[in-house]
Coordinates of C-alpha atoms and ligand atoms in Angstrom, one line a residue:
M880 CA 62.4 -93.6 14.2
I881 CA 64.3 -96.1 16.4
L882 CA 61.8 -95.3 19.2
T883 CA 58.8 -95.9 17.0
R884 CA 60.1 -99.2 15.7
R885 CA 60.8 -100.5 19.2
V886 CA 57.3 -99.5 20.4
L887 CA 55.7 -101.2 17.4
R888 CA 57.6 -104.4 18.2
W889 CA 56.4 -104.7 21.8
P890 CA 54.5 -108.0 22.1
I891 CA 50.9 -107.8 23.4
K892 CA 50.5 -110.7 25.9
Q893 CA 48.2 -111.5 28.7
S894 CA 49.7 -111.8 32.2
P895 CA 49.3 -115.4 33.5
S896 CA 49.2 -114.1 37.1
L897 CA 45.7 -112.6 36.6
P898 CA 42.4 -114.3 36.0
V899 CA 40.9 -113.0 32.8
N900 CA 37.4 -112.6 34.0
T901 CA 38.0 -110.9 37.4
C902 CA 35.4 -108.2 38.0
F903 CA 36.4 -104.6 39.2
S904 CA 34.1 -101.8 40.1
S905 CA 36.5 -99.0 39.0
G906 CA 37.3 -98.4 35.4
I907 CA 40.7 -96.9 36.1
A908 CA 41.7 -99.9 38.2
F909 CA 40.5 -102.1 35.3
D910 CA 42.7 -100.2 32.8
S911 CA 45.8 -100.5 35.0
I912 CA 45.2 -104.2 35.4
K913 CA 44.9 -104.5 31.7
M914 CA 48.2 -102.6 31.2
A915 CA 49.9 -104.8 33.7
A916 CA 48.5 -107.8 32.0
M917 CA 50.0 -106.6 28.7
F918 CA 53.6 -105.9 29.8
S919 CA 55.7 -107.9 32.2
S920 CA 58.0 -105.9 34.6
S921 CA 61.2 -106.9 32.7
E922 CA 59.8 -105.6 29.5
I923 CA 58.7 -102.3 31.1
S924 CA 62.3 -101.7 32.4
K925 CA 63.8 -102.5 29.0
T926 CA 61.5 -100.0 27.3
A927 CA 62.4 -97.2 29.8
S928 CA 66.1 -97.7 29.3
S929 CA 65.7 -97.6 25.5
L930 CA 63.6 -94.4 25.8
F931 CA 66.3 -92.8 28.0
S932 CA 69.1 -93.8 25.6
A933 CA 67.2 -92.4 22.6
Y934 CA 66.6 -89.1 24.4
A935 CA 70.2 -88.8 25.4
S936 CA 71.5 -89.4 21.9
F937 CA 68.9 -86.9 20.5
A938 CA 69.9 -84.2 23.1
G939 CA 73.7 -84.9 22.4
S940 CA 73.2 -84.4 18.6
M941 CA 71.2 -81.2 19.1
M942 CA 73.9 -79.7 21.3
L943 CA 76.5 -80.6 18.7
V944 CA 74.4 -79.0 16.0
R945 CA 73.9 -75.9 18.1
S946 CA 77.5 -75.4 18.9
V947 CA 78.6 -75.9 15.3
A948 CA 75.9 -73.4 14.2
N949 CA 77.0 -70.9 16.8
E950 CA 80.6 -71.2 15.5
L951 CA 79.9 -71.0 11.8
I952 CA 76.7 -68.8 11.4
P953 CA 77.1 -65.0 12.2
H954 CA 74.9 -63.7 15.0
Q955 CA 72.6 -61.5 12.8
L956 CA 71.9 -64.4 10.3
R957 CA 71.2 -66.7 13.3
S958 CA 68.6 -64.4 14.8
Y959 CA 67.0 -63.9 11.4
L960 CA 66.8 -67.7 10.9
Y961 CA 65.3 -68.1 14.4
S962 CA 62.6 -65.4 13.7
A963 CA 61.8 -66.9 10.3
F964 CA 61.5 -70.3 12.0
R965 CA 59.2 -68.9 14.6
Y966 CA 57.2 -67.1 12.0
F967 CA 56.5 -70.2 9.9
F968 CA 55.8 -72.6 12.8
T969 CA 53.7 -70.3 15.1
P970 CA 50.0 -70.7 14.3
L971 CA 48.6 -67.4 12.9
S972 CA 46.2 -65.5 15.2
P973 CA 43.3 -63.8 13.5
D974 CA 43.3 -61.0 16.1
L975 CA 45.2 -57.8 16.4
T976 CA 46.0 -56.2 19.7
L977 CA 46.7 -52.5 20.2
A978 CA 48.6 -51.5 23.4
I979 CA 47.5 -48.1 24.6
D980 CA 50.1 -46.8 27.1
E981 CA 49.2 -44.3 29.9
R982 CA 51.7 -41.7 28.7
C983 CA 53.3 -40.6 25.4
G984 CA 56.7 -39.5 26.6
M985 CA 56.1 -36.7 29.2
S986 CA 52.5 -36.0 28.4
K987 CA 49.4 -38.1 29.0
N988 CA 48.1 -40.3 26.3
Q989 CA 44.7 -38.9 25.2
V990 CA 43.5 -42.3 24.0
Y991 CA 44.3 -43.9 27.4
E992 CA 42.5 -41.1 29.3
A993 CA 39.5 -41.4 27.0
A994 CA 39.4 -45.2 27.3
E995 CA 39.5 -44.9 31.1
V996 CA 36.4 -42.6 31.0
Y997 CA 34.6 -44.5 28.3
L998 CA 35.1 -48.0 29.8
S999 CA 33.7 -46.9 33.1
T1000 CA 30.3 -46.8 31.3
R1001 CA 30.8 -50.2 29.6
I1002 CA 31.3 -52.4 32.6
S1003 CA 29.4 -55.6 32.2
P1004 CA 27.6 -57.5 35.0
K1005 CA 30.1 -60.3 34.6
T1006 CA 33.1 -58.1 35.7
E1007 CA 34.4 -59.4 39.0
R1008 CA 36.6 -56.6 40.3
L1009 CA 36.3 -52.8 40.0
K1010 CA 38.2 -49.8 41.3
L1011 CA 36.2 -47.2 43.2
S1012 CA 37.2 -43.8 44.2
K1013 CA 35.9 -40.3 45.1
T1014 CA 37.7 -37.2 46.3
R1015 CA 36.0 -34.9 48.8
K1016 CA 35.2 -32.4 46.1
Q1017 CA 33.8 -34.9 43.6
K1018 CA 30.0 -35.3 43.4
H1019 CA 30.0 -38.9 42.1
F1020 CA 32.0 -42.1 42.5
T1021 CA 34.6 -42.8 39.9
I1022 CA 34.5 -46.4 38.8
G1023 CA 37.4 -48.0 36.9
L1024 CA 38.7 -51.4 35.9
E1025 CA 41.0 -53.4 38.2
K1026 CA 44.2 -55.1 37.0
G1027 CA 43.6 -57.8 34.4
E1028 CA 39.8 -57.2 34.1
L1029 CA 38.2 -57.4 30.7
V1030 CA 35.5 -55.4 29.0
V1031 CA 33.8 -56.6 25.8
D1032 CA 32.5 -53.9 23.6
G1033 CA 30.7 -53.9 20.3
F1034 CA 30.9 -51.4 17.4
E1035 CA 28.7 -52.1 14.4
D1036 CA 29.7 -55.7 13.5
V1037 CA 33.1 -55.6 15.3
R1038 CA 33.6 -57.3 18.6
L1039 CA 36.3 -55.6 20.7
T1040 CA 38.0 -56.7 23.9
W1041 CA 39.6 -54.3 26.3
R1042 CA 42.0 -55.5 29.0
F1043 CA 43.5 -53.3 31.7
V1044 CA 47.1 -54.3 32.3
C1045 CA 49.4 -53.2 35.1
T1046 CA 53.1 -54.2 35.1
E1047 CA 55.9 -53.3 37.5
G1048 CA 58.1 -50.4 36.2
Q1049 CA 61.6 -51.3 35.1
K1050 CA 63.3 -48.6 37.1
P1051 CA 63.5 -49.0 40.9
H1052 CA 60.7 -47.1 42.6
G1053 CA 59.3 -46.6 39.0
G1054 CA 55.8 -47.5 40.2
E1055 CA 53.4 -49.4 38.0
K1056 CA 53.2 -49.1 34.2
K1057 CA 49.6 -49.2 33.1
H1058 CA 48.2 -49.7 29.7
F1059 CA 45.0 -51.0 27.9
E1060 CA 45.1 -53.8 25.4
L1061 CA 42.5 -53.5 22.7
S1062 CA 42.0 -56.7 20.7
F1063 CA 39.8 -57.3 17.6
N1064 CA 39.8 -59.2 14.4
K1065 CA 42.6 -58.0 12.0
K1066 CA 40.2 -57.5 9.2
H1067 CA 38.5 -54.6 11.1
K1068 CA 41.8 -52.7 11.7
D1069 CA 40.8 -49.7 9.5
K1070 CA 37.3 -49.5 10.9
V1071 CA 38.7 -49.5 14.5
L1072 CA 41.3 -46.8 13.8
D1073 CA 39.2 -44.6 11.6
F1074 CA 35.8 -44.8 13.4
Y1075 CA 35.8 -46.7 16.7
L1076 CA 38.7 -44.9 18.4
P1077 CA 37.5 -41.5 17.3
Y1078 CA 34.0 -42.5 18.7
V1079 CA 35.6 -43.5 22.0
L1080 CA 37.4 -40.1 22.2
L1081 CA 34.1 -38.3 21.4
K1082 CA 32.1 -40.3 23.9
A1083 CA 34.7 -39.7 26.7
E1084 CA 34.5 -36.0 26.0
E1085 CA 30.7 -36.0 26.3
I1086 CA 30.9 -38.0 29.6
K1087 CA 33.5 -35.7 31.0
K1088 CA 31.4 -32.7 30.1
Q1089 CA 28.4 -34.1 32.0
D1090 CA 30.4 -34.8 35.1
K1091 CA 32.6 -31.8 34.9
M1092 CA 33.0 -29.7 38.0
I1093 CA 33.6 -26.1 37.0
K1094 CA 36.6 -24.5 38.6
L1095 CA 37.2 -20.9 39.5
Y1096 CA 40.9 -20.1 39.1
S1097 CA 42.5 -17.1 40.7
R1098 CA 46.1 -16.0 41.1
Q1099 CA 45.3 -15.0 44.6
C1100 CA 44.0 -18.5 45.5
P1101 CA 46.7 -20.2 47.6
F1102 CA 45.7 -23.8 46.9
S1103 CA 44.3 -25.9 44.0
C1104 CA 41.5 -28.3 43.8
E1105 CA 43.3 -30.2 40.9
D1106 CA 43.3 -33.9 41.5
D1107 CA 47.1 -34.0 41.7
N1108 CA 47.1 -31.1 44.1
E1109 CA 49.5 -29.1 42.0
R1110 CA 48.9 -25.5 41.1
R1111 CA 48.7 -24.8 37.4
G1112 CA 51.6 -23.0 35.8
G1113 CA 51.4 -19.2 35.9
S1114 CA 50.6 -19.5 39.7
W1115 CA 46.8 -20.1 39.3
G1116 CA 45.1 -21.7 42.3
S1117 CA 41.5 -23.0 42.1
I1118 CA 38.3 -23.9 43.9
I1119 CA 35.2 -25.6 42.7
L1120 CA 32.7 -23.0 41.4
E1121 CA 29.5 -23.6 43.3
H1122 CA 27.7 -20.5 42.0
P1123 CA 24.1 -21.6 41.4
A1124 CA 23.3 -18.9 38.8
T1125 CA 21.9 -20.1 35.6
F1126 CA 20.1 -18.4 32.7
D1127 CA 16.8 -19.5 34.2
T1128 CA 17.5 -17.7 37.5
L1129 CA 18.9 -14.5 35.9
A1130 CA 16.5 -11.6 35.9
M1131 CA 17.0 -9.8 32.7
D1132 CA 15.3 -8.9 29.5
P1133 CA 14.1 -12.2 28.0
A1134 CA 15.1 -11.1 24.4
L1135 CA 18.6 -10.1 25.6
K1136 CA 18.9 -13.4 27.5
K1137 CA 18.0 -15.4 24.4
M1138 CA 20.4 -13.4 22.3
I1139 CA 23.3 -14.2 24.6
I1140 CA 22.4 -17.9 24.7
D1141 CA 22.2 -18.0 20.9
D1142 CA 25.5 -16.2 20.6
L1143 CA 27.2 -18.7 22.9
E1144 CA 25.7 -21.6 21.0
M1145 CA 26.9 -20.2 17.7
F1146 CA 30.4 -19.6 19.1
L1147 CA 30.6 -23.3 20.2
R1148 CA 29.5 -24.6 16.8
R1149 CA 31.9 -22.5 14.7
N1150 CA 35.2 -24.3 15.1
A1151 CA 35.6 -24.9 11.4
Y1152 CA 34.2 -21.4 10.6
Y1153 CA 36.8 -19.6 12.6
K1154 CA 39.6 -21.7 11.0
K1155 CA 38.2 -20.9 7.5
V1156 CA 38.1 -17.2 8.1
G1157 CA 41.5 -17.2 9.8
K1158 CA 40.5 -16.0 13.2
A1159 CA 41.4 -17.3 16.6
W1160 CA 38.5 -19.3 18.1
K1161 CA 37.6 -16.8 20.9
R1162 CA 34.8 -14.3 21.7
G1163 CA 34.8 -11.2 23.8
Y1164 CA 31.9 -9.9 25.9
L1165 CA 31.7 -6.5 27.7
L1166 CA 29.2 -6.5 30.5
Y1167 CA 28.4 -3.0 31.7
G1168 CA 25.9 -1.6 34.2
P1169 CA 25.5 -0.3 37.7
P1170 CA 26.6 -2.5 40.7
G1171 CA 24.1 -5.2 41.5
T1172 CA 22.6 -5.7 38.1
G1173 CA 24.0 -9.2 37.8
K1174 CA 27.3 -8.9 35.8
S1175 CA 29.1 -11.5 37.9
S1176 CA 25.9 -13.7 38.0
L1177 CA 25.8 -13.6 34.2
V1178 CA 29.5 -14.8 34.0
A1179 CA 28.6 -17.7 36.5
A1180 CA 25.5 -18.5 34.4
M1181 CA 27.7 -18.6 31.2
A1182 CA 30.2 -20.9 32.9
N1183 CA 27.5 -23.2 34.2
Y1184 CA 25.8 -23.3 30.8
L1185 CA 29.0 -24.0 28.8
K1186 CA 30.7 -26.0 31.5
F1187 CA 33.8 -23.8 31.1
D1188 CA 36.2 -23.0 33.9
I1189 CA 36.6 -19.3 34.9
Y1190 CA 40.0 -17.7 35.2
D1191 CA 39.5 -14.5 37.3
L1192 CA 42.4 -12.2 36.4
G1193 CA 42.9 -9.1 38.5
L1194 CA 45.0 -6.9 36.3
T1195 CA 46.4 -5.0 39.4
S1196 CA 48.3 -8.2 40.4
V1197 CA 50.0 -8.4 37.0
R1198 CA 53.3 -6.5 37.0
S1199 CA 54.4 -6.6 33.3
D1200 CA 53.3 -7.6 29.8
A1201 CA 55.6 -10.7 30.1
E1202 CA 53.8 -11.8 33.3
L1203 CA 50.5 -11.3 31.6
R1204 CA 51.5 -13.4 28.7
R1205 CA 52.8 -16.2 31.0
T1206 CA 49.7 -16.1 33.0
L1207 CA 47.4 -16.3 30.0
L1208 CA 49.4 -19.0 28.4
S1209 CA 48.8 -21.2 31.4
T1210 CA 45.0 -21.1 31.1
T1211 CA 43.3 -24.0 29.5
N1212 CA 41.0 -24.3 26.4
R1213 CA 37.2 -24.1 27.0
S1214 CA 37.5 -21.4 29.6
I1215 CA 36.3 -17.9 30.4
L1216 CA 38.9 -15.3 31.2
L1217 CA 37.2 -12.8 33.4
I1218 CA 38.7 -9.3 34.0
E1219 CA 36.3 -7.5 36.4
D1220 CA 36.1 -3.7 36.8
I1221 CA 38.3 -3.0 33.8
D1222 CA 37.8 0.7 34.3
C1223 CA 39.4 0.5 37.8
S1224 CA 42.6 -1.0 36.4
S1225 CA 45.1 1.8 36.9
E1226 CA 47.2 0.6 33.9
V1227 CA 44.3 1.0 31.5
L1228 CA 43.4 4.4 32.8
E1229 CA 47.0 5.4 32.9
R1230 CA 47.5 5.2 29.2
Q1231 CA 44.6 7.6 28.8
M1232 CA 46.2 10.0 31.2
R1233 CA 49.6 9.5 29.6
N1234 CA 48.0 10.4 26.3
K1235 CA 46.7 13.6 27.8
N1236 CA 49.8 14.3 29.9
K1237 CA 52.9 13.1 28.0
K1238 CA 55.2 13.8 30.9
L1239 CA 53.7 11.1 33.2
P1240 CA 56.4 8.5 33.7
D1241 CA 55.7 4.8 32.7
K1242 CA 55.3 3.3 36.2
T1243 CA 54.6 -0.3 35.4
G1244 CA 55.7 -2.9 32.9
L1245 CA 52.0 -3.7 32.1
T1246 CA 50.7 -1.6 29.2
L1247 CA 47.5 -1.3 27.3
S1248 CA 49.2 -2.6 24.2
G1249 CA 50.3 -5.6 26.2
I1250 CA 46.7 -6.3 27.2
L1251 CA 45.4 -5.7 23.6
N1252 CA 48.1 -8.1 22.3
C1253 CA 46.9 -10.8 24.6
I1254 CA 43.3 -10.3 23.6
D1255 CA 43.6 -10.2 19.9
G1256 CA 47.3 -10.2 18.9
L1257 CA 49.4 -13.2 18.0
W1258 CA 49.4 -14.4 21.6
S1259 CA 45.6 -14.7 21.6
S1260 CA 45.8 -17.5 19.0
C1261 CA 47.3 -19.9 21.5
G1262 CA 44.3 -21.9 22.5
D1263 CA 40.8 -22.7 21.4
E1264 CA 37.2 -22.0 22.6
R1265 CA 38.3 -19.1 24.8
I1266 CA 35.8 -16.5 26.0
I1267 CA 37.0 -13.1 27.4
V1268 CA 34.7 -11.1 29.6
F1269 CA 35.3 -7.6 30.8
T1270 CA 33.0 -6.1 33.3
T1271 CA 32.6 -2.4 34.2
N1272 CA 30.3 -0.1 36.0
Y1273 CA 31.3 2.8 33.7
K1274 CA 31.6 1.9 30.0
D1275 CA 32.5 5.5 29.1
R1276 CA 35.7 5.3 31.2
I1277 CA 37.2 2.5 29.1
D1278 CA 39.7 3.1 26.4
P1279 CA 37.8 2.7 23.0
A1280 CA 40.7 0.6 21.7
L1281 CA 39.6 -2.2 24.1
L1282 CA 36.0 -2.0 23.0
R1283 CA 36.3 -2.3 19.2
P1284 CA 34.7 -5.3 17.5
G1285 CA 37.0 -8.3 17.4
R1286 CA 38.2 -7.5 20.9
M1287 CA 34.8 -7.1 22.6
D1288 CA 32.4 -8.6 20.1
L1289 CA 29.2 -8.1 22.2
H1290 CA 28.4 -5.2 24.6
I1291 CA 25.8 -6.3 27.0
N1292 CA 24.0 -3.6 29.1
M1293 CA 23.0 -5.0 32.5
S1294 CA 20.2 -2.6 33.4
Y1295 CA 17.9 -1.9 36.4
C1296 CA 15.2 -4.4 37.3
T1297 CA 12.4 -4.6 34.8
T1298 CA 8.8 -5.9 35.4
D1299 CA 9.8 -9.1 33.6
G1300 CA 12.9 -9.4 35.8
F1301 CA 10.7 -8.8 38.9
R1302 CA 8.3 -11.6 37.9
L1303 CA 11.2 -14.0 37.6
L1304 CA 12.7 -13.0 40.9
A1305 CA 9.3 -13.3 42.6
S1306 CA 8.9 -16.8 41.2
N1307 CA 12.4 -17.8 42.3
Y1308 CA 12.5 -16.3 45.7
L1309 CA 8.9 -16.6 46.8
G1310 CA 7.4 -19.2 44.5
I1311 CA 4.6 -16.9 43.4
S1312 CA 3.2 -15.7 40.1
S1313 CA 1.4 -12.5 39.2
K1314 CA -2.0 -14.3 39.1
H1315 CA -4.5 -12.6 41.5
N1316 CA -1.7 -10.9 43.5
P1317 CA -2.7 -7.3 44.4
F1318 CA 0.9 -6.2 44.9
F1319 CA 2.1 -6.9 41.3
A1320 CA 0.4 -4.0 39.6
E1321 CA 1.7 -1.5 42.2
I1322 CA 5.2 -2.9 42.0
D1323 CA 5.1 -2.8 38.2
S1324 CA 4.2 0.9 38.1
L1325 CA 6.9 1.6 40.8
L1326 CA 9.6 -0.2 38.8
N1327 CA 8.6 1.8 35.7
S1328 CA 9.2 5.0 37.5
T1329 CA 12.2 4.0 39.8
E1330 CA 15.6 2.6 39.3
A1331 CA 16.2 -0.4 41.5
T1332 CA 18.8 -3.1 40.8
P1333 CA 17.9 -6.8 40.7
A1334 CA 20.2 -7.2 43.7
E1335 CA 18.1 -4.7 45.7
V1336 CA 14.8 -6.3 44.7
A1337 CA 16.1 -9.8 45.5
E1338 CA 17.3 -8.5 48.9
E1339 CA 13.8 -7.3 49.7
L1340 CA 12.1 -10.5 48.6
M1341 CA 14.4 -12.5 50.8
K1342 CA 13.3 -10.7 54.0
S1343 CA 10.3 -12.8 54.7
D1344 CA 9.0 -16.3 53.8
D1345 CA 5.5 -14.7 53.7
P1346 CA 5.0 -13.4 50.2
N1347 CA 2.6 -10.6 51.3
I1348 CA 5.1 -9.3 53.9
A1349 CA 8.0 -9.5 51.4
L1350 CA 6.0 -7.8 48.6
Q1351 CA 4.8 -5.0 51.0
G1352 CA 8.4 -4.5 52.0
L1353 CA 9.4 -4.2 48.4
V1354 CA 6.6 -1.7 47.7
N1355 CA 7.8 0.5 50.6
F1356 CA 11.4 0.2 49.5
L1357 CA 10.6 1.3 45.9
K1358 CA 8.5 4.2 47.2
R1359 CA 11.4 5.3 49.3
K1360 CA 13.7 5.1 46.3
R1361 CA 11.2 7.1 44.2
D1362 CA 10.9 9.8 46.8
E1363 CA 14.7 10.1 47.2
A1364 CA 15.1 10.4 43.4
D1365 CA 12.4 13.0 43.3
D1366 CA 14.1 15.0 46.1
E1367 CA 17.4 14.9 44.3
T1368 CA 15.9 16.0 41.0
E1369 CA 14.1 18.8 42.8
N1370 CA 17.3 19.9 44.4
K1371 CA 19.1 20.0 41.2
A1372 CA 16.3 21.9 39.4
T1373 CA 15.9 24.6 42.0
G1374 CA 19.7 25.1 42.6
C1375 CA 19.0 27.0 45.9
G1376 CA 21.7 27.9 48.4
E1377 CA 23.2 25.5 50.8
V1378 CA 21.0 26.4 53.7
D1379 CA 17.8 25.9 51.7
S1380 CA 18.9 22.5 50.4
S1381 CA 19.9 21.4 54.0
V1382 CA 16.4 22.4 55.2
R1383 CA 14.8 20.5 52.3
R1384 CA 16.9 17.5 53.0
L1385 CA 16.0 17.6 56.7
N1386 CA 12.3 17.9 55.7
A1387 CA 12.7 14.9 53.4
I1388 CA 14.2 12.9 56.2
V1389 CA 11.4 13.8 58.6
S1390 CA 8.8 12.8 56.0
R1391 CA 10.6 9.6 55.3
V1392 CA 10.7 8.7 59.0
K1393 CA 6.9 9.4 59.1
R1394 CA 6.4 7.1 56.1
L1395 CA 8.5 4.4 57.7
K1396 CA 6.4 4.6 60.9
T1397 CA 3.3 4.3 58.9
N1398 CA 4.7 1.2 57.1
V1399 CA 5.6 -0.4 60.4
D1400 CA 2.2 0.3 61.8
Q1401 CA 0.6 -1.2 58.6
R1402 CA 2.7 -4.3 59.0
K1403 CA 1.7 -4.7 62.7
I1404 CA -1.9 -4.5 61.7
M1405 CA -1.5 -7.1 59.0
M1406 CA 0.3 -9.4 61.4
R1407 CA -2.4 -9.0 64.0
K1408 CA -5.1 -9.7 61.4
R1409 CA -3.3 -12.9 60.4
K1410 CA -3.1 -14.1 63.9
Ligands
ATP357 N1 20.0 -10.0 37.1 C1 19.9 -10.7 38.2 N2 19.2 -11.8 38.3 C2 19.1 -12.5 39.5 N3 19.8 -12.1 40.6 C3 20.6 -11.0 40.5 C4 20.7 -10.2 39.3 N4 21.5 -9.2 39.6 C5 21.9 -9.3 40.8 N5 21.3 -10.4 41.4 C6 21.5 -10.8 42.8 O1 22.4 -9.8 43.4 C7 23.6 -10.4 43.8 C8 24.8 -9.5 43.3 O2 24.8 -9.5 41.9 P1 26.1 -9.5 41.1 O3 27.3 -9.6 41.9 O4 26.0 -10.5 40.0 O5 26.1 -8.0 40.5 P2 27.2 -7.2 39.7 O6 26.5 -6.4 38.7 O7 28.3 -8.1 39.3 O8 27.7 -6.3 40.9 P3 29.2 -5.5 41.0 O9 29.2 -4.6 39.8 O10 29.1 -4.9 42.3 O11 30.2 -6.6 40.9 C9 23.7 -11.8 43.2 O12 24.2 -12.7 44.1 C10 22.2 -12.1 42.9 O13 21.7 -12.8 44.0

C-alpha cells in the first residue's frame, strides 16, 4: 500500500533540459527521452531507495511470520495448509495425464509395450526426431519415438497427446527410466480407459502379428534369437523359422486341406467357448503317414498360417516327468508343441512293454502318465492357444491312451501323392498346368497304380528346368516303382524257395537296367531333336 501511494504521488514534469519538439527516428529512443523528461535523476534515486526499503520490510515480516508458524503449527498441519493453499491458488487444468511406465515391478508393462508398437504407426510428418533400429534377423526397420517427442492421436471426438519421456534412474548405474505420458481432456477419462486403451492393445497385437517372425525353439539349440540374447527358461534355444511351406504349397487332398484350415480357424475363434465348457484352450493333432508325405511341412504350414512359434520337443532328451513339466511350462502361448516320431520314443513304447512284461525295471523318470498329464491333465491348463502335434510313421505302434479324443483331437492321414497333389507340385516346381500336356494322363494313371510320396515326386520334378525332361523322368521313376512293387507282390504270392527268388530278383534287375538304358537313349534322342 505504501508503495502504491508513493508511486501515485510522483509528479509528472517535463525536463527543462530537452526541447519538446525534438524529432527522433527510433520509437524506443523517443520513449526513453520521454521518461527522462518525466523524472529528474534525484527523484529516480529517491524512488529506488523507497522501493528497496519496502521490499526489506516485507521480507522481514514474512520471515518473522514463517518462523512463528514453524514454532507454533505442527508439521502435518503445516503441510496440509500448504497443499490446501496450492490447491486453491493453482489454476485448474482441464487435462488429465496418465503416466505409463515401462515396467510394473519385475515384469514389463503391457500397456507400455503396446504403446511403443502402436505409436510407431502414428508418427506425424511434423515429428522431428525418431529412433531407428534393426537386428540382423529382423526383416523391417523398427521405428520409435525419441526422448521428448510428441504424437497427437484422435479417437472418436477425443484428442490425445502422447509424449515419450526418459529420465535418469535414481540408483547409480540404474540406466534410464522410460515412460509415456498420455494427456487428454478430463471429461473423456472413462472413454479413454474403457475404449481407447483396449483399442491400442488390440491394434498393437495386430501389428505384432503382421511383423512377427516365427521362431523354432529346440532344447538342443545352443543359442537364442531372442532380442535380449537370453535363452528362455527350460533351456530352450531358438532360430527364426524360415520354412517356406504354406497351405498353398502343400500337396494334399484339397478337402482334407480345407478341413484342417477350418479346424484351425475355429480353434482360434473359440476362446470364450473353451472357457464356457471348462476346457483348456488347446488342440491336439496326430499326423501319421509314411516318410516324405509332408508331416513336417504341414507343421511348418500351420505355424506360418497361425503365426505361432514351434517348440520342437525330442522326448528322448527329457529325463523325468518333472523335467517335462518344467520344459513345457517355459513355452509361450500361441505356440505349437511338436513331438516328432512319437512311436520312436522309447519311454512311450516302454510302458507298452512293461504292461506285457511286468518284470521290466522302470529305467527312466519320464513316464507315459507324465506325458499324458502334460497334454491334458492339470498342467496342460497353464497357457492359452496351445497346439500339440504328434507325428508318426506308424500309428498302430502308439499307445491308444495317447490317441483318445481330447488328447489328439484330429488324426490326419498324410498319404501318398494323389493326382491333385501332383498337379499342385507340377505348378509349383515347373510352373505348368495339365492343359495340353501329354505327360499328365500317363502320370495320373501311374500314380493311381503306384505308391509314390510327394517328396519323391517333388525330387523328380526338381531334376530339370525343362518341364518335358522333368516329367519324362517322373514317368520313368513311377514305372520303376510300379515294376518293383509288382515283383515284390509276385514274390510274396509264389512263395518259392530262396534260389528261385534270387534268380527272379536278378532277372528283375537285368530288365530294370535294360529299361533304364532305353530311357537314357530316349532322353538323348529328345535332346538331339531339341538342338
Ligand atoms: N505334401 C507335400 N507337399 C509338398 N511338398 C512335400 C509334401 N510332402 C513332402 N514334400 C517335400 O518333401 C520334403 C520332405 O517332406 P517332410 O519332411 O515334410 O515329410 P515328412 O512326412 O515329415 O517326413 P519324415 O516322416 O521323414 O519326417 C519337403 O521338404 C517337401 O519339399
